[in-house]
Coordinates of C-alpha atoms and ligand atoms in Angstrom, one line a residue:
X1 CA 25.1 75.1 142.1
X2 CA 23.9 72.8 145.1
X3 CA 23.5 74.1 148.2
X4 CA 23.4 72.2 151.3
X5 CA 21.3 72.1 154.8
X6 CA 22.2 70.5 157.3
X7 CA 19.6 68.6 159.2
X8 CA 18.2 71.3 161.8
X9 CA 19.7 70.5 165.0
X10 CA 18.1 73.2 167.0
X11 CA 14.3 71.7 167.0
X12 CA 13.9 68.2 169.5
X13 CA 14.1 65.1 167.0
X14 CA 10.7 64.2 166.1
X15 CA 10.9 60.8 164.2
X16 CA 7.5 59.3 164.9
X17 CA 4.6 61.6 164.0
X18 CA 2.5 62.3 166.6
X19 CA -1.1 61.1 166.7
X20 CA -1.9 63.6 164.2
X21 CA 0.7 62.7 161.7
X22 CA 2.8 66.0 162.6
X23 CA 6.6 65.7 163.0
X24 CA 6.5 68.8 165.3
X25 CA 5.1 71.7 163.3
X26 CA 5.3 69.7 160.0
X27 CA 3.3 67.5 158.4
X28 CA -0.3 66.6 159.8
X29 CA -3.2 66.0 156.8
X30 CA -5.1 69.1 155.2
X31 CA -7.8 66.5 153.0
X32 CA -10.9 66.3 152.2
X33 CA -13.1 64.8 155.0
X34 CA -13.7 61.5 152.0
X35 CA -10.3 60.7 152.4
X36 CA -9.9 60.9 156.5
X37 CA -11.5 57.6 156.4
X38 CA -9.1 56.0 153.8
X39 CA -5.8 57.9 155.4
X40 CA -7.3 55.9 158.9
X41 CA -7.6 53.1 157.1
X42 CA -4.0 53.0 155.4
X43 CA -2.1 53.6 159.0
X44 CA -4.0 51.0 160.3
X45 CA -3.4 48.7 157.6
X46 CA 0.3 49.3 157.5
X47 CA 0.8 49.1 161.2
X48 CA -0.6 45.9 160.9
X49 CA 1.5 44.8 158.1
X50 CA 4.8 46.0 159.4
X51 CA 4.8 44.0 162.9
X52 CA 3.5 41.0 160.6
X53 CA 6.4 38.6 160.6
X54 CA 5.2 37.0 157.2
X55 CA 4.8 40.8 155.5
X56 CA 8.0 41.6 156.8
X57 CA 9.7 38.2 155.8
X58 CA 7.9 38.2 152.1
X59 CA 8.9 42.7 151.7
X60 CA 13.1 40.9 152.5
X61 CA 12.6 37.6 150.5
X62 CA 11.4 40.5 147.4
X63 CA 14.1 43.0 148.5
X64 CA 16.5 40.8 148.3
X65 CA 15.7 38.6 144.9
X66 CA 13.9 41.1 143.0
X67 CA 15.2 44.1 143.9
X68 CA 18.9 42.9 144.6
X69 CA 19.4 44.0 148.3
X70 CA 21.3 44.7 149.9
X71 CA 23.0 47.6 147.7
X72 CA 26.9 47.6 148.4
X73 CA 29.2 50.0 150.2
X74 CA 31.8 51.1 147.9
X75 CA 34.8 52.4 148.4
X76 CA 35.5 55.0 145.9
X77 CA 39.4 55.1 146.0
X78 CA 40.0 57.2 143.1
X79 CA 37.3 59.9 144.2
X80 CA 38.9 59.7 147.6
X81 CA 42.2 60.2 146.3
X82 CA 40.6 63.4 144.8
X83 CA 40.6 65.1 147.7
X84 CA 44.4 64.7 149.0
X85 CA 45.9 68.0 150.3
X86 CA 49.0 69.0 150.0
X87 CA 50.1 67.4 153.2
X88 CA 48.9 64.1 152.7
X89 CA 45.2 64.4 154.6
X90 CA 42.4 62.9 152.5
X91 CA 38.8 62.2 153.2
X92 CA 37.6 58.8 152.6
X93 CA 34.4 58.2 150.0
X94 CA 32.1 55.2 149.9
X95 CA 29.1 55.4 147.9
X96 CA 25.9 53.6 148.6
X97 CA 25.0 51.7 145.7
X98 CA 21.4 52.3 145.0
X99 CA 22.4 52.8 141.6
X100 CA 22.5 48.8 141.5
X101 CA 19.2 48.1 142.3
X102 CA 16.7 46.6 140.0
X103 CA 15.3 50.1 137.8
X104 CA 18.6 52.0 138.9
X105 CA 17.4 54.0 141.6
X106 CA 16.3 53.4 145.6
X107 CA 12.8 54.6 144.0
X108 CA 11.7 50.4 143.9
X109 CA 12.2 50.2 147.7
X110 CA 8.8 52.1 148.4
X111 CA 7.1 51.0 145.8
X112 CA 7.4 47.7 146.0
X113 CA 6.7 48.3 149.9
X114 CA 3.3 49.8 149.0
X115 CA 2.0 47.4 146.5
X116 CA 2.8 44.8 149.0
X117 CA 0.5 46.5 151.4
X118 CA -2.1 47.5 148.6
X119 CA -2.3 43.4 148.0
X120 CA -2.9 43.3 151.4
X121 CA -5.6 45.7 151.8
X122 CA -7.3 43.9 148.9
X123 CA -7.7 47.0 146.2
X124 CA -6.8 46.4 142.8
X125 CA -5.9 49.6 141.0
X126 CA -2.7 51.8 141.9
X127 CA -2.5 55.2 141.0
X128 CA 0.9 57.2 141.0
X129 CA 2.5 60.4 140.3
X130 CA 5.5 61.3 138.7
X131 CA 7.8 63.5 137.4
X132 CA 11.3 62.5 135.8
X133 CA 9.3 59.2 135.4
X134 CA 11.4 56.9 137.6
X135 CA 8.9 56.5 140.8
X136 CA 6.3 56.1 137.7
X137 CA 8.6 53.1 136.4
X138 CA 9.2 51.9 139.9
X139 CA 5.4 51.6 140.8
X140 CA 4.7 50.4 136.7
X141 CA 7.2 47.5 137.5
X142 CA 6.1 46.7 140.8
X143 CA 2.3 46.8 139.7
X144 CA 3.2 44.4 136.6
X145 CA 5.1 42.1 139.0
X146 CA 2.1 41.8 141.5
X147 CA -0.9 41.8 138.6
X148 CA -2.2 45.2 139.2
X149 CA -3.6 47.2 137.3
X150 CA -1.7 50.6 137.2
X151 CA -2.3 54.9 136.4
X152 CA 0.4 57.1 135.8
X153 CA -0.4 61.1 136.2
X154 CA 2.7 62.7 134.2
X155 CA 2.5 66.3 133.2
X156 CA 2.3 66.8 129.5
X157 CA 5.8 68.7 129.8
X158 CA 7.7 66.2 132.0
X159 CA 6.8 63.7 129.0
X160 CA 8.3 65.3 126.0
X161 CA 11.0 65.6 128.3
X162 CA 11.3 62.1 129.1
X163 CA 9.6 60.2 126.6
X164 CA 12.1 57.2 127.3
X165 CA 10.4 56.6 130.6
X166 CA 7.2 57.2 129.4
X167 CA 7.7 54.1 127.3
X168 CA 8.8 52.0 129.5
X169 CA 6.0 52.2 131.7
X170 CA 3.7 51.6 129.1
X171 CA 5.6 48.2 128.1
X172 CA 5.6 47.5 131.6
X173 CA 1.5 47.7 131.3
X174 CA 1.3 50.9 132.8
X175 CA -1.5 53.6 131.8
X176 CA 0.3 57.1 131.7
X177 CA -2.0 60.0 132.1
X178 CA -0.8 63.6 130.9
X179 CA -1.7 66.6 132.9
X180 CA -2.4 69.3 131.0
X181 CA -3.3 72.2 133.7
X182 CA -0.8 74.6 135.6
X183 CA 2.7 73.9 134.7
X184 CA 2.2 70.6 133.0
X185 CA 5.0 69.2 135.7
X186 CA 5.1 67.2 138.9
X187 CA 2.9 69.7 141.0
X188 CA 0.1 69.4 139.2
X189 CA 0.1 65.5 138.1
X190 CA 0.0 65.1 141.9
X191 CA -3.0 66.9 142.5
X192 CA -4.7 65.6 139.6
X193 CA -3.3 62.0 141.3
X194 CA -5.0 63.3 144.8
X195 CA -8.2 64.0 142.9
X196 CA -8.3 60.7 141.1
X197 CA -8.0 59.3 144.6
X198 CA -10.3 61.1 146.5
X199 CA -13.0 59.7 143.7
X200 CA -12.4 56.0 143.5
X201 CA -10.4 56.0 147.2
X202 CA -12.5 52.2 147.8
X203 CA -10.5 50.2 145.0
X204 CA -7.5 52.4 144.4
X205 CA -4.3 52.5 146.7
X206 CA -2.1 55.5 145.7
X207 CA 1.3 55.0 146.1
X208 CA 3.1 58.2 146.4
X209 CA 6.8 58.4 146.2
X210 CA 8.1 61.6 148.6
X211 CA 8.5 61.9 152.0
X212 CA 5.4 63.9 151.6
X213 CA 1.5 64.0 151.5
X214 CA -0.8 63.5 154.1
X215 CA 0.0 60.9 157.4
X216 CA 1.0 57.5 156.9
X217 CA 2.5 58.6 153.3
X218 CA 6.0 60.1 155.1
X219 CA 6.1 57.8 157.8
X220 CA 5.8 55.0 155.1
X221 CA 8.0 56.6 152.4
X222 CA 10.5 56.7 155.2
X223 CA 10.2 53.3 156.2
X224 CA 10.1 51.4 153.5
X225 CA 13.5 53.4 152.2
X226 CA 14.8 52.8 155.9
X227 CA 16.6 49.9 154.7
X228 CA 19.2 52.1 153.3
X229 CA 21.1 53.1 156.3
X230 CA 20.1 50.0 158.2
X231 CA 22.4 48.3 155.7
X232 CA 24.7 51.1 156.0
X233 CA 25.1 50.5 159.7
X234 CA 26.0 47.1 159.3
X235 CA 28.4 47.5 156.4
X236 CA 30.3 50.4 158.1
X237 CA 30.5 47.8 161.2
X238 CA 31.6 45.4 158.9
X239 CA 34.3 47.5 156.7
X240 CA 36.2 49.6 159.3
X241 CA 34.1 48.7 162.7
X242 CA 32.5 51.7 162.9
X243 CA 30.1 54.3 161.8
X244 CA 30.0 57.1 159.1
X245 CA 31.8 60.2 159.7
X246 CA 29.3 62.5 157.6
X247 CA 26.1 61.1 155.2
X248 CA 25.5 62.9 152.1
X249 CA 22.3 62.4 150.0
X250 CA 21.0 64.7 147.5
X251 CA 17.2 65.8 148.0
X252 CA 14.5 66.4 145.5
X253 CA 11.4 64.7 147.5
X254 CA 13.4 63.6 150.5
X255 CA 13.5 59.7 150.2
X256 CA 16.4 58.7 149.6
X257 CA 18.0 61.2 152.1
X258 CA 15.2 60.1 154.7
X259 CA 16.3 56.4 153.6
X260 CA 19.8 57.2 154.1
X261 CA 19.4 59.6 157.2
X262 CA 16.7 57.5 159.4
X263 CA 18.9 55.1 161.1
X264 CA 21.0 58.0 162.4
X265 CA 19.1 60.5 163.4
X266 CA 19.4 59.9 167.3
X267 CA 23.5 59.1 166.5
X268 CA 24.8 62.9 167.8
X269 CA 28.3 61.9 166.1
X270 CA 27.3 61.2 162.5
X271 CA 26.5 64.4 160.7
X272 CA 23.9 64.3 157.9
X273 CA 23.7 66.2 155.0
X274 CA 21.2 66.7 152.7
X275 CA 21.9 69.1 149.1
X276 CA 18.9 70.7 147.1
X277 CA 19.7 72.0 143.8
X278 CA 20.6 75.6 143.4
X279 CA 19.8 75.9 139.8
X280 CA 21.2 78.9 138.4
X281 CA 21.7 80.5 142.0
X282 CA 19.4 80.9 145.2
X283 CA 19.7 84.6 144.8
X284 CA 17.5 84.0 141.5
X285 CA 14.1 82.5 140.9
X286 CA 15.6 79.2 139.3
X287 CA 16.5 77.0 141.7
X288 CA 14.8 73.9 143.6
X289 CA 16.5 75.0 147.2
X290 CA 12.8 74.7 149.2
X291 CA 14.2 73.6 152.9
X292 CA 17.1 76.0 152.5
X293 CA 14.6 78.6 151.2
X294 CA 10.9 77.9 151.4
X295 CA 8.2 79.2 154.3
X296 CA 5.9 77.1 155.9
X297 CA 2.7 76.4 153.8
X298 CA 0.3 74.2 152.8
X299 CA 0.4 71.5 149.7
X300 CA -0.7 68.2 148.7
X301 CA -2.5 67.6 151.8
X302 CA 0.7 68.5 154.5
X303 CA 2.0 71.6 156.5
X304 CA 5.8 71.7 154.9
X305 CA 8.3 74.2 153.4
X306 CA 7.6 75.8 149.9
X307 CA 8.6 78.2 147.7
X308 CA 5.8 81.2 147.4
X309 CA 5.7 84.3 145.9
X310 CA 4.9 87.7 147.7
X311 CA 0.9 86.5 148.0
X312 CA 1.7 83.4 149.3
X313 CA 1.0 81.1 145.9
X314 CA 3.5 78.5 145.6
X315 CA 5.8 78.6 143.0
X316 CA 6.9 75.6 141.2
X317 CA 10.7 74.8 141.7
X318 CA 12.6 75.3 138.8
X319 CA 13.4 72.5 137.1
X320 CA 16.9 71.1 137.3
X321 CA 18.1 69.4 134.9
X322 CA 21.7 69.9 134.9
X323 CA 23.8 72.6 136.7
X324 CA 27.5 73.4 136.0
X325 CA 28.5 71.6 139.5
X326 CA 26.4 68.7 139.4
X327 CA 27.4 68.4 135.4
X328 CA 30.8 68.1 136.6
X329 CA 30.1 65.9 138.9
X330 CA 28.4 63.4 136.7
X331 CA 31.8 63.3 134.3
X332 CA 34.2 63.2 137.0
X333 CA 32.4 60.1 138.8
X334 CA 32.3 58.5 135.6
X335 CA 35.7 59.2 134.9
X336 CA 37.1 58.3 137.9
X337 CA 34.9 55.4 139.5
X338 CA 33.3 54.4 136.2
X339 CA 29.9 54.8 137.8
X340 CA 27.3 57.0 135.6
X341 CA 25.4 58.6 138.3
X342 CA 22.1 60.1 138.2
X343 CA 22.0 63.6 137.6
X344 CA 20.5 64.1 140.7
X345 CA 23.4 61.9 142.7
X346 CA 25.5 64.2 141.1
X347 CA 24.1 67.2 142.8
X348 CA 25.2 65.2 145.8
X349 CA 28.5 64.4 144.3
X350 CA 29.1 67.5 143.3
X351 CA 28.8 69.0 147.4
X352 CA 32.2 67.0 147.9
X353 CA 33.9 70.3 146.4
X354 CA 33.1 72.0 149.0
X355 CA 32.8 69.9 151.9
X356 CA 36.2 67.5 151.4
X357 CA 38.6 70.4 152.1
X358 CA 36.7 71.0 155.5
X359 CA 36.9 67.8 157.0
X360 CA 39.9 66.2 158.8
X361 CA 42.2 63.5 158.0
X362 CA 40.6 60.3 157.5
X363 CA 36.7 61.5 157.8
X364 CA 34.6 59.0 156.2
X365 CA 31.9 60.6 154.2
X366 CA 28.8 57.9 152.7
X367 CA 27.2 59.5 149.6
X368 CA 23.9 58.3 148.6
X369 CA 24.5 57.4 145.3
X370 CA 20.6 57.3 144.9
X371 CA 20.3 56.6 141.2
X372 CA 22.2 55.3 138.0
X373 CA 22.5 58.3 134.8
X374 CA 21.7 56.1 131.7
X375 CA 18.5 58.4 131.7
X376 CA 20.1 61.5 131.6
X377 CA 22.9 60.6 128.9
X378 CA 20.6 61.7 126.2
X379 CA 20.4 65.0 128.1
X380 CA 23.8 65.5 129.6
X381 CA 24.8 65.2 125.8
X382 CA 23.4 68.2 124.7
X383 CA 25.7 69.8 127.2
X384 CA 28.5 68.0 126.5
X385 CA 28.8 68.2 122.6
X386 CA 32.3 67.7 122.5
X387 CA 31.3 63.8 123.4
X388 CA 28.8 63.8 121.4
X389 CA 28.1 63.1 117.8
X390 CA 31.1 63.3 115.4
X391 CA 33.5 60.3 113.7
X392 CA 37.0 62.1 115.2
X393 CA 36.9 60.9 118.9
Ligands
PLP1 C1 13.7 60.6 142.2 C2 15.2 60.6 142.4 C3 15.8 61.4 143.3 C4 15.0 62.5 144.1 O1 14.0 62.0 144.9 P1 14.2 61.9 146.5 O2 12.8 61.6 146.9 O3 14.7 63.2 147.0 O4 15.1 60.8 146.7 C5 17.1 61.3 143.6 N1 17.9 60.5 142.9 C6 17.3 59.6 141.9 C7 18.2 58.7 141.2 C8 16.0 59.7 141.7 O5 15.5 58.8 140.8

């Protein structure tokens, strides 16, 4: 069941972080003094990279033949068509390919970014986190790419889960580390990553892949994904000579809604949408609905929104793997637009139920179509034993 929230309006914009790294309240660095020194470092080093003309001109020349960019804008006529009411009205769909990029997702955007700027800082060993296992594959391929050597923190859960991914970043040359403490998941393979980092902080770069962590890590996460609705601008110019109506992305870490959303923030007449996953409902405990239902606290080294229970520990968020809504949503875009979305896109995808019937005539609505589902087949199959198995169909 996703559940949506709308980019908070009330607040002043803060898209630059202060000096402090805070984006008004949120944000800021709660580290260990050891890694001050590195965080200072890492700003400095990527505000010198990014007004480099020859960083910036090698990060395109890569974006463009390695990763494939730019992504298309695509008209989703049958999806559209969807949505007709019964007196003719319709909304009109485009999705933004990030599907098509090179590893199927908008994860290789950052982490190519970031190895870049490791290279340039001169260190030698990247350490990531992970948790489905695509920003793990994303940094793994990247890292092979650039000759570097390359850890992997994975809880011990997530890879049983998604032993597939764990495989591919060990062909790619990757070492994949499993956490074993807390809940064996995401959580705690980024702390472990944070504590790896904190120890060997002068020969490791970590590249983390949220709009989250301590200051530069959102500002960069950000960036580096910015390209997203740069391109967008420029292809809705190009397509119909204007902008979006409405931009949908679903959000798990934030960065390919921040990719999507950063271009438009100051633009008071396109209305951005991000869609957290409800789970089983955000009147029970199994959801992953932090924004629309988190209090401000403290993790992984930033002042954010979390989920916490009555003494203030934070609770992990459940893990989605595949609602009802966002099930449905991954058949019917397959169906219709023969694209196999992510099952996260389809959390995304599946908001159009409720948001197509609101909007007038004509409204055109980009959805982030952040990832491509050939690694959730295996998984959307147990669900979906009628297409499954068997000699009859
Ligand atoms: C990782 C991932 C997400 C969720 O991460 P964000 O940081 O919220 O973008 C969404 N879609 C796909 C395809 C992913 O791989």
């Amino acid at each position: 069941m996703p559940v949506s929230c709308t980019a908070a309006p009330p607040q002043p914009k803060v898209q630059r972080p202060d000096k402090t790294g805070r984006y008004g309240q949120f944000g800021g660095r709660y580290v260990p003094e050891t890694l001050i020194l590195a965080l200072d470092e890492l700003t400095a080093a990527y505000e010198e990279a990014i007004n480099d003309p020859a960083f910036q001109a090698e990060l395109d020349h890569l974006l463009k033949h390695y990763v494939g960019r730019e992504s298309p804008l695509y008209h989703a006529e049958r999806l559209s068509e969807r949505y007709r009411r019964p007196d003719g009205s319709r909304p009109e769909i485009y999705l933004k390919r990030e599907d098509l990029n090179h590893t199927g997702a908008h994860k290789i955007n950052n982490s190519l970014g970031q190895a870049l700027l490791c290279k340039r800082m001169g260190k030698k060993r990247i350490i990531a986190e992970t948790g489905a296992g695509q920003h793990g594959v994303a940094t793994a391929t990247v890292c092979a790419r650039a000759g570097l050597e390359c850890v992997v923190y994975m809880g011990e859960k997530d890879m049983e889960r998604q032993a597939l991914n764990v495989f591919r970043m060990r062909l790619l040359g990757a070492e994949v580390r499993p956490v074993t403490s807390g809940t064996r998941t995401l959580k705690d393979a980024t702390s472990e990553a944070i504590r790896d980092w904190v120890t060997n902080v002068e020969s490791t770069h970590y590249i983390l892949g949220s709009v989250a962590g301590p200051h530069p890590f959102p500002m960069m996460v950000r960036d580096f994904h910015a390209c997203i609705g740069r391109e967008t601008r420029r292809q809705a110019q190009e397509a119909w000579g204007g902008k979006p109506d409405i931009l949908v992305a679903c959000v798990g870490g934030g960065s390919n809604a921040m990719g999507l959303f950063h271009e438009f923030v100051d633009d008071a007449d396109v209305r951005l949408i991000g869609v957290e996953a409800g789970g089983e409902g955000i009147d029970t405990d199994k959801h992953a609905a932090t924004l629309t239902l988190g209090r401000p606290g403290v993790l992984h080294g930033s002042y954010s929104l979390l989920i916490q229970d009555e003494e203030g520990q934070v609770v992990d968020p459940h893990s989605i793997s595949a609602d009802a809504e966002a099930l449905q949503a991954f058949q019917d875009l397959s169906r219709l637009e023969g694209i196999i979305p992510a099952l996260e896109t389809s959390h995304a995808l599946a908001f159009l139920d409720k948001l197509c019937p609101t909007v007038p005539d004509g409204t055109r609505i980009v959805v982030n179509c952040s990832g491509r589902g050939d690694k959730d087949v295996m998984n959307a199959a147990n669900y979906l034993p009628h297409l499954s198995g068997g000699s009859t169909q």
